[in-house]
Amino acid sequence: LSLAPHLICDGYWEMWITQAIKSIIKEGMTVVEIGANLGYYTTLISSLVGPSGEVHAFEANPRLYDILSSNVNINGFLDRTKVINKAVYERSGQLDFFALQKHQGGSRVLPFSEEFVKFYNDQVVKISVPTITLDEYWRRQKKNIDIIKIDAEGSEPFIVLGMKEIIDSQENLVLVCEFSKPFFEGSKKSPVEFLNFFEKRNFSLSKINYLGQIIPTTVDEIIRSPHHEELVFQKK
């Protein structure tokens, strides 16, 4: 119920983010997508990077992984897209994962409150999923990453802890990341610490507005905002 009805009725998802993604992805790029869901952005990015590019798409939910794999296949992108059924995290191993039955796109590594599940008339199944740090995964790759897109329902702070080598070593890196202050309630970092982590490492901070434009912003502005934001960090 998270994405499919919108795709069926409208033919797109999050048009402002779709437009921004289309503006920054170029042919031949290497892109990592964390939290690929059923593959809307995966197939879009795969079409944009072309046959000379690479896409590495991670999806922890086994049910969504099957759909994601099929979507990559039927769209003809197996030549450039690798799909990985693991949760990207701060450490490699196994992790409890809370899978929603109806709103599968909202499944996550942080537990849900009873009020949340009741409000959406859903059910949660706890499963165990394999995890890997992005640093560990990327040591086997031969290219630098151009863009990392993260939409992981609150796992963002943990994911970043497992990709410090990439963040510190790779030049011209761009991260597109969903940001919501409530996500940090179960995290080791506060929202401000998360944003300052990138600022200290010489990343500029921008956000995607509802016109699909990538505009400069500040830590203070993001913290004051009552809304979820789609942030863009770019290494200077």
Short mmCIF file of N, CA, C and O in Angstrom, two decimals, residues 100-103 111-124:
data_model
loop_
_atom_site.label_atom_id
_atom_site.label_comp_id
_atom_site.label_asym_id
_atom_site.label_seq_id
_atom_site.Cartn_x
_atom_site.Cartn_y
_atom_site.Cartn_z
N LEU A 100 6.20 -4.67 7.94
CA LEU A 100 4.78 -4.41 7.88
C LEU A 100 4.15 -5.27 6.78
O LEU A 100 4.73 -5.44 5.71
N GLN A 101 2.95 -5.79 7.03
CA GLN A 101 2.30 -6.66 6.06
C GLN A 101 1.68 -5.90 4.90
O GLN A 101 1.73 -6.34 3.76
N LYS A 102 1.06 -4.76 5.17
CA LYS A 102 0.37 -3.99 4.12
C LYS A 102 1.26 -2.87 3.57
O LYS A 102 1.41 -2.74 2.36
N HIS A 103 1.80 -2.06 4.44
CA HIS A 103 2.63 -0.92 4.03
C HIS A 103 4.10 -1.36 4.05
O HIS A 103 4.90 -0.91 4.87
N PRO A 111 11.70 -0.80 16.05
CA PRO A 111 10.36 -1.30 16.36
C PRO A 111 9.29 -0.23 16.15
O PRO A 111 9.54 0.97 16.25
N PHE A 112 8.07 -0.68 15.88
CA PHE A 112 6.92 0.20 15.75
C PHE A 112 6.16 0.25 17.07
O PHE A 112 6.09 -0.74 17.80
N SER A 113 5.55 1.39 17.33
CA SER A 113 4.68 1.48 18.50
C SER A 113 3.34 0.81 18.18
O SER A 113 2.93 0.72 17.01
N GLU A 114 2.66 0.36 19.21
CA GLU A 114 1.34 -0.25 19.02
C GLU A 114 0.36 0.76 18.41
O GLU A 114 -0.49 0.40 17.59
N GLU A 115 0.50 2.03 18.80
CA GLU A 115 -0.38 3.08 18.29
C GLU A 115 -0.21 3.25 16.79
O GLU A 115 -1.19 3.41 16.04
N PHE A 116 1.03 3.20 16.31
CA PHE A 116 1.31 3.37 14.88
C PHE A 116 0.67 2.23 14.09
O PHE A 116 0.00 2.46 13.08
N VAL A 117 0.87 1.01 14.54
CA VAL A 117 0.36 -0.16 13.82
C VAL A 117 -1.16 -0.15 13.81
O VAL A 117 -1.80 -0.44 12.78
N LYS A 118 -1.77 0.22 14.93
CA LYS A 118 -3.23 0.28 15.01
C LYS A 118 -3.79 1.38 14.13
O LYS A 118 -4.82 1.19 13.45
N PHE A 119 -3.13 2.52 14.09
CA PHE A 119 -3.59 3.65 13.28
C PHE A 119 -3.68 3.29 11.80
O PHE A 119 -4.62 3.66 11.10
N TYR A 120 -2.68 2.53 11.33
CA TYR A 120 -2.65 2.15 9.92
C TYR A 120 -3.30 0.78 9.65
O TYR A 120 -3.23 0.29 8.53
N ASN A 121 -3.90 0.20 10.68
CA ASN A 121 -4.58 -1.08 10.54
C ASN A 121 -3.67 -2.11 9.87
O ASN A 121 -4.05 -2.77 8.89
N ASP A 122 -2.47 -2.25 10.40
CA ASP A 122 -1.47 -3.13 9.80
C ASP A 122 -1.02 -4.16 10.82
O ASP A 122 -1.46 -4.14 11.98
N GLN A 123 -0.15 -5.04 10.39
CA GLN A 123 0.44 -6.04 11.27
C GLN A 123 1.94 -6.07 11.02
O GLN A 123 2.41 -5.81 9.91
N VAL A 124 2.68 -6.42 12.08
CA VAL A 124 4.13 -6.46 11.99
C VAL A 124 4.63 -7.88 12.23
O VAL A 124 4.16 -8.57 13.14
#
